[in-house]
Coordinates of C-alpha atoms in Angstrom, one line a residue:
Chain A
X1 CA 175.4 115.7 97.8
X2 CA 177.5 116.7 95.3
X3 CA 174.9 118.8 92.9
X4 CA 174.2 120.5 96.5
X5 CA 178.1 121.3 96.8
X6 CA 178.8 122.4 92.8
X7 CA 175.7 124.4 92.9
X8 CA 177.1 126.9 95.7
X9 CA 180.5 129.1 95.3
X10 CA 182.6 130.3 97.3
X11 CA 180.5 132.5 99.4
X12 CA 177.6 129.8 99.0
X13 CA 175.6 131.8 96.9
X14 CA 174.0 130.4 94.1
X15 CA 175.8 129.6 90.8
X16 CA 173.3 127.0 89.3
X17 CA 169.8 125.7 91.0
X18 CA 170.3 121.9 90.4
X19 CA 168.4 120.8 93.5
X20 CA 166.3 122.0 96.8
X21 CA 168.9 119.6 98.9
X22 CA 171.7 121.3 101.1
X23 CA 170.2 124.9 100.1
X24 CA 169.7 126.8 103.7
X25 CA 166.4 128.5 104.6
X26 CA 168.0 131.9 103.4
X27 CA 168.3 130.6 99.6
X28 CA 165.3 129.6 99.1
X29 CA 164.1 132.3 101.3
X30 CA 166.0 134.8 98.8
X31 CA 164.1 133.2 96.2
X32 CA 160.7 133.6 97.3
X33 CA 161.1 137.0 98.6
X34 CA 162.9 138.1 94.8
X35 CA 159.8 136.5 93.7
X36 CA 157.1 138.3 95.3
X37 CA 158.7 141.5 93.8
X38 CA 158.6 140.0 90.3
X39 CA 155.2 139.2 90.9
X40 CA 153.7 142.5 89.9
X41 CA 155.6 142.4 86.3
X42 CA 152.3 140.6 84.4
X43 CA 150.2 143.0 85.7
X44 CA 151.9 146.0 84.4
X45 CA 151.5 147.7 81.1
X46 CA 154.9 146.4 79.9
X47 CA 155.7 143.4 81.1
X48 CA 159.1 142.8 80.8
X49 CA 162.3 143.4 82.7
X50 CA 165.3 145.0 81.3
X51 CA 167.9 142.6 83.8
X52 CA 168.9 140.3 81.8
X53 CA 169.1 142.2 78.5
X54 CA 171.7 140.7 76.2
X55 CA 172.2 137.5 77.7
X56 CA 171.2 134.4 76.1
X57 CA 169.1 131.6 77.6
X58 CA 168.8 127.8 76.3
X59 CA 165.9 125.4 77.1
X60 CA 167.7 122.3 76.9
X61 CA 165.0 119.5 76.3
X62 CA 165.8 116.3 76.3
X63 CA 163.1 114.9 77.3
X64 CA 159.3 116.6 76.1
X65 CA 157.7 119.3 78.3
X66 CA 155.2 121.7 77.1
X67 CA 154.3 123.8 80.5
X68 CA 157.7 123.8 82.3
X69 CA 159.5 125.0 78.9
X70 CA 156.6 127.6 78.3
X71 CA 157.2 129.1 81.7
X72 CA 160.6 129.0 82.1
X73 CA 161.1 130.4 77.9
X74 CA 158.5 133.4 79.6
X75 CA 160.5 133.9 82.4
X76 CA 163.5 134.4 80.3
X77 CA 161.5 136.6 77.9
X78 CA 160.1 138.8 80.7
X79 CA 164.0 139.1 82.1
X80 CA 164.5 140.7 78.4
X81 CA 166.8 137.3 77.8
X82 CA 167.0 136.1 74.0
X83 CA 165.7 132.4 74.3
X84 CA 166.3 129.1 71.9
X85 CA 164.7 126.1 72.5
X86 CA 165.8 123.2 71.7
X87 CA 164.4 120.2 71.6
X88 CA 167.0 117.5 70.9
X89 CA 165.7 114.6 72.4
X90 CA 165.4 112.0 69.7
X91 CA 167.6 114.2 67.2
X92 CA 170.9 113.8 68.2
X93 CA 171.1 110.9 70.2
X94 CA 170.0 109.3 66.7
X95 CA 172.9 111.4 65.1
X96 CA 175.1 109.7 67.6
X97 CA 176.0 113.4 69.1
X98 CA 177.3 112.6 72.7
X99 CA 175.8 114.9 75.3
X100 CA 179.3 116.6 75.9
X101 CA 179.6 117.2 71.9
X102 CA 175.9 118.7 71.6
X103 CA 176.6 121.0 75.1
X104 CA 180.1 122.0 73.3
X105 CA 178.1 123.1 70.2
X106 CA 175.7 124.9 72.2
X107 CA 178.2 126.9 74.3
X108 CA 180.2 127.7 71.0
X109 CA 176.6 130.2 70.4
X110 CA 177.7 132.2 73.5
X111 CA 175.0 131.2 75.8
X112 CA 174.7 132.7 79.6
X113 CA 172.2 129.7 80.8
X114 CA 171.3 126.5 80.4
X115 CA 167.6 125.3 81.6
X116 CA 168.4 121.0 81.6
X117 CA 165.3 118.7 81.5
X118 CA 166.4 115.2 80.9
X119 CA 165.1 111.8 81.7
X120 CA 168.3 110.4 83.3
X121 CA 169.1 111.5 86.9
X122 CA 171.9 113.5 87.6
X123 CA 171.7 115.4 84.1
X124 CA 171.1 118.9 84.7
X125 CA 174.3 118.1 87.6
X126 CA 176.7 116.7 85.1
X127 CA 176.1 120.0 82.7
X128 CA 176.7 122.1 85.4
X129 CA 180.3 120.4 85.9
X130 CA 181.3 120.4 81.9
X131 CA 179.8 124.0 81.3
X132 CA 182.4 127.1 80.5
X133 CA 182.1 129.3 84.3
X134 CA 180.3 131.9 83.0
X135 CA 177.2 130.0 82.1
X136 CA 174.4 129.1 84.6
X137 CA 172.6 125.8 84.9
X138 CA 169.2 125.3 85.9
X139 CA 167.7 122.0 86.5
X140 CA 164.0 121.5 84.9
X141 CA 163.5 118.1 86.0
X142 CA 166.0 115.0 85.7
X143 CA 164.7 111.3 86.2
X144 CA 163.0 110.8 89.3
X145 CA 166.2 112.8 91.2
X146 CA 164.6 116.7 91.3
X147 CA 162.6 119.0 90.0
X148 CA 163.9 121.9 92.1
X149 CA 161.8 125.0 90.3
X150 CA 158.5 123.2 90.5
X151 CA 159.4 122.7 94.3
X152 CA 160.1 126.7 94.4
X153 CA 156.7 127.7 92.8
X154 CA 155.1 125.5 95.1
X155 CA 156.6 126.5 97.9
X156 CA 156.1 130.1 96.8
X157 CA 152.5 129.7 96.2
X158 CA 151.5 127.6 99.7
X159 CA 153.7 130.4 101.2
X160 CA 151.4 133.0 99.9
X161 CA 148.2 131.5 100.9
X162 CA 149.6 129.6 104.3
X163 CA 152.6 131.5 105.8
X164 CA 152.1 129.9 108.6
X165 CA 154.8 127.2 108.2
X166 CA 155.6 125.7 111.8
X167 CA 152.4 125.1 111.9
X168 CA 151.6 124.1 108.8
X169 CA 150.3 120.4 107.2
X170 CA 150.9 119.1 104.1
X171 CA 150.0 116.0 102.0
X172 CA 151.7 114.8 99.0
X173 CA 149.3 112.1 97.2
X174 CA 150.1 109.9 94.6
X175 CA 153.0 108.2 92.8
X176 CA 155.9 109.1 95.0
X177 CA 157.9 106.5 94.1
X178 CA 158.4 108.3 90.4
X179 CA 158.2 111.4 91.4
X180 CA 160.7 114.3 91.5
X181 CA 158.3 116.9 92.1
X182 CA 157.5 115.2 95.7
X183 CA 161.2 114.6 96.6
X184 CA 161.9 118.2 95.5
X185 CA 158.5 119.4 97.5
X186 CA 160.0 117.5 100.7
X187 CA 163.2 118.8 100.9
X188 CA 161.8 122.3 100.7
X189 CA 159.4 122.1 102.8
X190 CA 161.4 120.8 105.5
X191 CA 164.4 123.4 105.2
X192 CA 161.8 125.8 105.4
X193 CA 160.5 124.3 108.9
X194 CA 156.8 123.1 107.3
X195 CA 155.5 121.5 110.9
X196 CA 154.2 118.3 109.5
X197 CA 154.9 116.9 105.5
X198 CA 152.9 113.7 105.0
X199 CA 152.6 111.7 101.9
X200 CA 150.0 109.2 100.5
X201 CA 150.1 106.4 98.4
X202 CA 149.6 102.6 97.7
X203 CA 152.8 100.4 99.2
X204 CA 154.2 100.2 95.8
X205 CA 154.0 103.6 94.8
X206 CA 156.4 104.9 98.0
X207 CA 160.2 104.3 98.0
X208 CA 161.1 102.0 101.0
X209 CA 162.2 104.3 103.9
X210 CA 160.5 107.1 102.7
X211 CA 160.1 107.7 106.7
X212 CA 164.3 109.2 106.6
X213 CA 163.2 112.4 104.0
X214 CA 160.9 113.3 107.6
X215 CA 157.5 112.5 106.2
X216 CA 154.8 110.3 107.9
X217 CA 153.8 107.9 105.6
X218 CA 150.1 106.9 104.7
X219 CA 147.9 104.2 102.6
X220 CA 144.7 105.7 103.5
X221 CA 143.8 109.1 102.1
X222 CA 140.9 109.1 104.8
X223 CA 143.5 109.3 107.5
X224 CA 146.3 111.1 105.7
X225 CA 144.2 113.9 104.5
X226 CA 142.6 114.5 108.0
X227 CA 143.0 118.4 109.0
X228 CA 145.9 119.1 106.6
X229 CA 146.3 122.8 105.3
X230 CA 147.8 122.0 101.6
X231 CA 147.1 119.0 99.5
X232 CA 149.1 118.2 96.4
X233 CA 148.2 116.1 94.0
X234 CA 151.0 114.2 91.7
X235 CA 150.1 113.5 88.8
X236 CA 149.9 109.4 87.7
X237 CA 152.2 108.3 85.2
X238 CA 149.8 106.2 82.8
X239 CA 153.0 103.9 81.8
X240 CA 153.5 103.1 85.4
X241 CA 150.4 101.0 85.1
X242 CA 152.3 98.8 82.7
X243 CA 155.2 98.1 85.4
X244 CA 151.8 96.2 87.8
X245 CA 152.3 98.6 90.1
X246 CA 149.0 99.7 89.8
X247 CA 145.7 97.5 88.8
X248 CA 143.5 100.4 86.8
X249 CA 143.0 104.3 86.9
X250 CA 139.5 103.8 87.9
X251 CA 140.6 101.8 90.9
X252 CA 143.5 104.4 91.5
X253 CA 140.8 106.6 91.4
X254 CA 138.4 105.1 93.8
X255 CA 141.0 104.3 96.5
X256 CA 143.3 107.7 96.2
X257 CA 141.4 110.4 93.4
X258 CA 140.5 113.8 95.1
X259 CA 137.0 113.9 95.5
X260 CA 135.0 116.6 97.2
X261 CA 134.3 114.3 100.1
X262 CA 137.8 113.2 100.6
X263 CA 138.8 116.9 100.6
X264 CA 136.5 118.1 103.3
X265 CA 138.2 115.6 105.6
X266 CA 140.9 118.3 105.3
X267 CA 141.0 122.1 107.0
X268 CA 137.9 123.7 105.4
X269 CA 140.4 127.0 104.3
X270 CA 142.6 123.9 102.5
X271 CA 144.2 124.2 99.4
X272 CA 144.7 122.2 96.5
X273 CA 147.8 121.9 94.1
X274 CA 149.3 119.8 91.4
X275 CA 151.8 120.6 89.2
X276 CA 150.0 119.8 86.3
X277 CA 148.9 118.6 83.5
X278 CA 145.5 117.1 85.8
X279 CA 144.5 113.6 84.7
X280 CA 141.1 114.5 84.9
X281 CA 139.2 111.3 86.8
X282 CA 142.5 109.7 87.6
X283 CA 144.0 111.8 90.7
X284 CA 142.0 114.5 91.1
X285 CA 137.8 115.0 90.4
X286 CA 137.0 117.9 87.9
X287 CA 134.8 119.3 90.8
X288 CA 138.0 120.1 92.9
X289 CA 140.4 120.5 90.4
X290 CA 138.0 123.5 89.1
X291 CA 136.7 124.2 92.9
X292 CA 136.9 127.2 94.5
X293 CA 139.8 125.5 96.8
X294 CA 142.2 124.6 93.8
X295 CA 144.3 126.9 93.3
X296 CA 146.5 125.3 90.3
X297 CA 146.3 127.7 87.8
X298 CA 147.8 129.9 90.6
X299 CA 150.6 128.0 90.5
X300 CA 151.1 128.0 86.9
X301 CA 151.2 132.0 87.2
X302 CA 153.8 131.7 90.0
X303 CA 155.5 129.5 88.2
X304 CA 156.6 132.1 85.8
X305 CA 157.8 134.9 88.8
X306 CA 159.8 132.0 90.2
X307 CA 161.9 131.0 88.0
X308 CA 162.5 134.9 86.8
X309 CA 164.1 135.2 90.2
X310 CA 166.6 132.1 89.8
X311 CA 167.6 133.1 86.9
X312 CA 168.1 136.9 88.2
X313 CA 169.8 135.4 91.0
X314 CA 172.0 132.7 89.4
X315 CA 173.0 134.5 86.5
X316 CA 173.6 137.9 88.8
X317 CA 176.4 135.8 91.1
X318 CA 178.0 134.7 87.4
X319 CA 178.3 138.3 87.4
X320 CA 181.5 139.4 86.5
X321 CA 183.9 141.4 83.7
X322 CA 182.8 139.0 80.7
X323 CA 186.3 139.6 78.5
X324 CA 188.2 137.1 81.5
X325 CA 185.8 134.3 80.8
X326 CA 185.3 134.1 77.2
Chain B
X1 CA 196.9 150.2 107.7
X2 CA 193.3 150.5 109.8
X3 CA 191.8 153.9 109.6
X4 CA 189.0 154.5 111.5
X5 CA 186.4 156.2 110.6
X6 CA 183.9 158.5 111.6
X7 CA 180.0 159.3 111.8
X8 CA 178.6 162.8 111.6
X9 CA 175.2 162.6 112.3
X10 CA 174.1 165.7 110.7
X11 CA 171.1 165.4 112.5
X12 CA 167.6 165.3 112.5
X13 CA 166.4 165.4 108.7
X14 CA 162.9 167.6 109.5
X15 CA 164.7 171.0 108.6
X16 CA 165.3 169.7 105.4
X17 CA 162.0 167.8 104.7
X18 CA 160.1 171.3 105.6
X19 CA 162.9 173.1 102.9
X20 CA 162.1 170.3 100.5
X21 CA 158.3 170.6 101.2
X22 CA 158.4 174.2 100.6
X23 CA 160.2 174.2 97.1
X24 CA 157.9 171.5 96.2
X25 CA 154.6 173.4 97.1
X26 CA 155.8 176.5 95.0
X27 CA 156.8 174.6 92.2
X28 CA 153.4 172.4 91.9
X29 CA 151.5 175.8 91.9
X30 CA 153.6 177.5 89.4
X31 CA 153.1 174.5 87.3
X32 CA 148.8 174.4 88.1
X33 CA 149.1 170.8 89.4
X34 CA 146.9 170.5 92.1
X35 CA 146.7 166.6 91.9
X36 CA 149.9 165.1 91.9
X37 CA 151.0 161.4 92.6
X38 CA 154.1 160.7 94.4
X39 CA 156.3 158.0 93.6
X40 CA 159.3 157.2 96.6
X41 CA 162.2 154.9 95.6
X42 CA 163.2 152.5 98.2
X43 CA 163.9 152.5 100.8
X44 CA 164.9 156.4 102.1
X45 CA 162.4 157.8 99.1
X46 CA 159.9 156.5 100.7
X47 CA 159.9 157.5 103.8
X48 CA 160.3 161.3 103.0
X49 CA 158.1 161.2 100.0
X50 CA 155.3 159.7 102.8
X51 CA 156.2 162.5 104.5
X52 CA 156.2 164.9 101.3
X53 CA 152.4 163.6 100.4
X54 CA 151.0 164.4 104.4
X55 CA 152.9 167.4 104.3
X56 CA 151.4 168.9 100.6
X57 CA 148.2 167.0 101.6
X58 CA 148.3 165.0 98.8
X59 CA 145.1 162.1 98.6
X60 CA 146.4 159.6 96.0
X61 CA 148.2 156.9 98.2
X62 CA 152.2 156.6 97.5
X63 CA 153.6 154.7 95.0
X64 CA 156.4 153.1 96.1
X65 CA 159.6 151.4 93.4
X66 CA 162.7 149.4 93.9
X67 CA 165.1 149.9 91.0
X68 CA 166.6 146.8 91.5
X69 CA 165.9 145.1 88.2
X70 CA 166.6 148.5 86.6
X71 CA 170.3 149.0 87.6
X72 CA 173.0 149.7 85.2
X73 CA 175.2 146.9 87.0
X74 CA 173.8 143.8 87.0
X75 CA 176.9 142.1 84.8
X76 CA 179.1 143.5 87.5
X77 CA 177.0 142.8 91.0
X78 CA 173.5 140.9 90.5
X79 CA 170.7 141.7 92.0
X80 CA 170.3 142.6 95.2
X81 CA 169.3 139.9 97.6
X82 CA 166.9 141.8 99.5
X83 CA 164.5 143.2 96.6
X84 CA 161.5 144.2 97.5
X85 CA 158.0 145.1 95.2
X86 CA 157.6 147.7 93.6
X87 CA 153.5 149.2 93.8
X88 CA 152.2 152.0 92.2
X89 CA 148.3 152.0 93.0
X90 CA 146.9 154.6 90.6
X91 CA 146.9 154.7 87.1
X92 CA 150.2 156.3 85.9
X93 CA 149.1 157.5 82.5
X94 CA 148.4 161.1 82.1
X95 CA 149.3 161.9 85.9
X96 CA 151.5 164.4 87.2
X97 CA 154.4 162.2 88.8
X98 CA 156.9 163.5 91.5
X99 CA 159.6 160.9 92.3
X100 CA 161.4 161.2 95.2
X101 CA 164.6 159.4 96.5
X102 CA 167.0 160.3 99.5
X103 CA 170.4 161.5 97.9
X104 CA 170.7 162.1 94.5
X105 CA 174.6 161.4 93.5
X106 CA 176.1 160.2 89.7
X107 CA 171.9 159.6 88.6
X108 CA 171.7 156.2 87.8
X109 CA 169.5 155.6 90.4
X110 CA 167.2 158.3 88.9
X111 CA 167.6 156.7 85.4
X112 CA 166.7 153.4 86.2
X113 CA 163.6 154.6 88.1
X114 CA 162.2 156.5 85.1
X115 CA 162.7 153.6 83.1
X116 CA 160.4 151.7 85.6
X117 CA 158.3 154.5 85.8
X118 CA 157.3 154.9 82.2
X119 CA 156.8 150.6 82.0
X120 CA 153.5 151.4 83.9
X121 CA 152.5 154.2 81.5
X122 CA 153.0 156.9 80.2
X123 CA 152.9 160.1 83.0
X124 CA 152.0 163.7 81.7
X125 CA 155.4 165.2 83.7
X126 CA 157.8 164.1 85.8
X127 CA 159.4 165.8 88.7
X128 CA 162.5 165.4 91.2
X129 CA 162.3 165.7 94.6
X130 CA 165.8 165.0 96.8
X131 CA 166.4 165.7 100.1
X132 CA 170.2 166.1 99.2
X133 CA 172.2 166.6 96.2
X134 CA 176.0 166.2 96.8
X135 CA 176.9 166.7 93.2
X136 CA 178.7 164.1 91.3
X137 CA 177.0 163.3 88.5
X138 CA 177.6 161.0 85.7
X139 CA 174.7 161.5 83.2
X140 CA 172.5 164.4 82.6
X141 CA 170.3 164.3 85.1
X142 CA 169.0 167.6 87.7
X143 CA 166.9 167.5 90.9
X144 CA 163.7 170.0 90.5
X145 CA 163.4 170.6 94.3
X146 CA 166.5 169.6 96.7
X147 CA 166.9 170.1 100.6
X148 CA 170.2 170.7 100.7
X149 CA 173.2 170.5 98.4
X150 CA 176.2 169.2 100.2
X151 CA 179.9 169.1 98.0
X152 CA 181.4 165.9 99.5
X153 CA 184.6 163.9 98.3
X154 CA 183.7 160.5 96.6
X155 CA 184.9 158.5 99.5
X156 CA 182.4 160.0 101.9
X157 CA 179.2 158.0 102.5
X158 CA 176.3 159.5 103.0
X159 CA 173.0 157.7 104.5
X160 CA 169.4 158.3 106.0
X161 CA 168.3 156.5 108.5
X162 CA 164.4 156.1 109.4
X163 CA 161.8 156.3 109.1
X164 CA 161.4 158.0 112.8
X165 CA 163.2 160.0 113.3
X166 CA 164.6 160.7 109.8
X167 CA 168.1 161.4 110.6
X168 CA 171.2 162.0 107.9
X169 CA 174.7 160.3 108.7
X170 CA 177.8 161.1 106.6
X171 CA 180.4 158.2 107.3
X172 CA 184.1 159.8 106.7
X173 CA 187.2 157.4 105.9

């Protein structure tokens, strides 16, 4: 609760984006809706935005990402921020650097945002509460607490093909237990009033209670799938199948993979997501990840429009005479 | 101390949209464009440049911007919470452009919409159409074609409201 509470000022506008929980529907309504309009950049002949000209944006990896990097590091780009990535993973933490020093060395380059992915839950949070005021914190995935942007494109891009939400169906399929992209997914959907979430998995791949985040809970993909609008695929952490709690991918597969006749026991006008990278013959068949019903790439795209609006918007409510900060 | 303040509704807004049409009409022709595109910035542009474009007969549908990733004032106020897209649906490059916005005041709005403008392409001429000009102008920047031109003190507040009727409000401490 308290990432929900630091996240907000005064006014409860957004200062950071550190999770989907305690946000009202008007946030991440704000969100979508800046979205939309920054839709139309890519297509245009210059593709790039002069708001956030001058500022400086850091892709704090601590923990590897190729896709969610890329995308944010474009987003920044396309804002006309100046972007650094680093990658200090392995680096420091073999330097002995504490996380406080390497954030202090950071901030001493005069930075206006931090994008946080780290393995450990609560990261992105405990930034957010060390960082100088003027500087933004967005979280890009921490341990298996949230993944709040990935929750916003998807959101963004089921909203787009299914606005329809009252009446709307999802199902989440795969390892929940792992998985911050389904808890972030869940919270979203429900604040913005998705009519039924459901998730499906194996007993050992779903947290105990799962029922309390208001999903229905399923072990059978040819009863959880059954008329759903939206299905999302997670993707299966190979090293999970080292913990037993999983026999093989190709059983995996055979009991929960996406196959085209587990997919037509959903709406025919279904979609289908995942956030990516596919495990190709492991959750999802190449026939409906490449179908004419996937549409992951999609999300990819919107990915990028996304997260140019949370920074817009969380950097714009650190806006402010700069000289009184520094 | 509370002062109250008051509305004049200077009324229905056609008089000055048929003034504004007029000027426009006259100036195209002096100039030889007979195709032009026009190009409303939200939201008040928009509706009098829809009304410019049936007026002048115009066939290429309206282009419509929202400057608010353009502004000059992001570090001070953000962005504005309700954006909405900008969509220009013809090819920009080479056209004749007429942008058209409400009230034309210190001309930042008009700055950050030619920025905009000339990220799509790259337009062979660009024109100004306002329905008022109340002076007060901070950079260099004129209307071609204005309804009306109105000398008000900074603190008055002047508004359209729309888009049927089109009626102008001036809000005085």
């Amino acid at each position: 609760m308290s990432a929900a509470h630091i996240q907000l000022d005064r006014q409860g506008r957004l200062l950071h984006f550190l999770t989907v929980e305690g946000l009202t529907p008007r946030h991440l309504t704000e969100i979508l809706d800046t979205a939309e309009s920054l839709r139309g950049v890519a297509e245009r002949r210059v593709k790039k935005l002069p708001t956030l000209h001058g500022k400086t944006v850091v892709n704090l990896f601590f923990e590897a990402s190729t896709r969610t990097r890329t995308t944010f590091e474009l987003a920044a780009k396309r804002l006309s921020a100046d972007v650094l990535n680093l990658n200090i993973a392995t680096s420091s933490a073999v330097k002995g650097e504490s996380l406080l020093d390497t954030l202090r060395n950071i901030e001493a380059m005069q930075c206006d945002m931090f994008v946080v992915r780290h393995e450990q839950s609560g990261a992105a949070e405990f930034i957010a509460h060390h960082v100088k005021p003027h500087i933004a914190v967005l979280n890009a995935g921490d341990g298996r607490h949230a993944h709040p942007t990935q929750a916003m494109l998807d959101v963004f891009t089921i909203r787009r093909h299914k606005p329809d939400f009252p009446n709307l169906s999802v199902a989440i399929v795969g390892d929940i237990l792992h998985s911050r992209v389904a808890r972030s997914l869940i919270h979203a959907l429900n604040i913005l009033g998705a009519g039924e979430i459901r998730v499906i998995a194996p007993r050992t791949l779903l947290p105990a209670h799962i029922e309390t985040l208001g999903v229905h809970a399923f072990h059978d993909p040819r009863q959880g799938l059954r008329d759903v609008d939206v299905v999302v695929m997670l993707r299966l952490q190979r090293e999970r199948m080292e913990g037993a709690l999983l026999p093989s991918e190709a059983e995996f597969f055979q009991r929960y993979g996406l196959t085209e006749e587990r997919l037509a026991l959903a709406k025919p006008d279904a979609i289908v997501m995942h956030p990516a990278p596919i495990n190709r013959g492991v959750e999802i068949d190449s026939r409906v990840a490449d179908g004419p019903q996937s549409v992951i790439l999609e999300q990819v795209t919107n990915g990028i429009a996304v997260r140019m609006a949370i920074m817009s918007i969380t950097l714009g409510h650190h806006a402010r005479p700069t000289a009184e900060n520094v | 101390m509370f002062i109250p303040s008051s509305v004049i509704t200077v009324g229905d807004a056609e008089f000055l949209i048929e003034t504004l049409t007029g000027q426009l009409r006259e100036l195209l022709t002096r100039r030889g464009i007979t195709d032009p595109a026009l190009v409303g910035i939200h939201t008040g542009g928009v509706w009098i440049a829809e009304r410019l474009r049936q007026q002048l007969g115009v066939l290429t549908p309206l282009g419509q911007m929202d400057i608010a990733f353009y502004r000059d004032d992001f570090s001070r106020i953000g962005v504005h919470p309700q954006v909405r897209p900008s969509e220009l649906p013809f090819d920009v490059d080479n056209r004749h452009i007429v942008l058209v916005d409400d009230v034309l005041y210190t001309g930042r709005t008009i700055r950050a919409a030619l920025n905009e403008l000339f990220d799509y392409g790259r337009p062979a001429s660009v024109l100004l159409a306002v329905l008022v000009d109340r002076g007060g102008r901070e950079v260099p920047i004129e209307a071609d074609a204005v309804g009306t031109r109105l000398q008000l003190p900074a603190s008055d507040q002047i508004q359209l409201t729309g888009p049927d009727p089109l009626q102008l409000r001036i809000q005085v401490p």
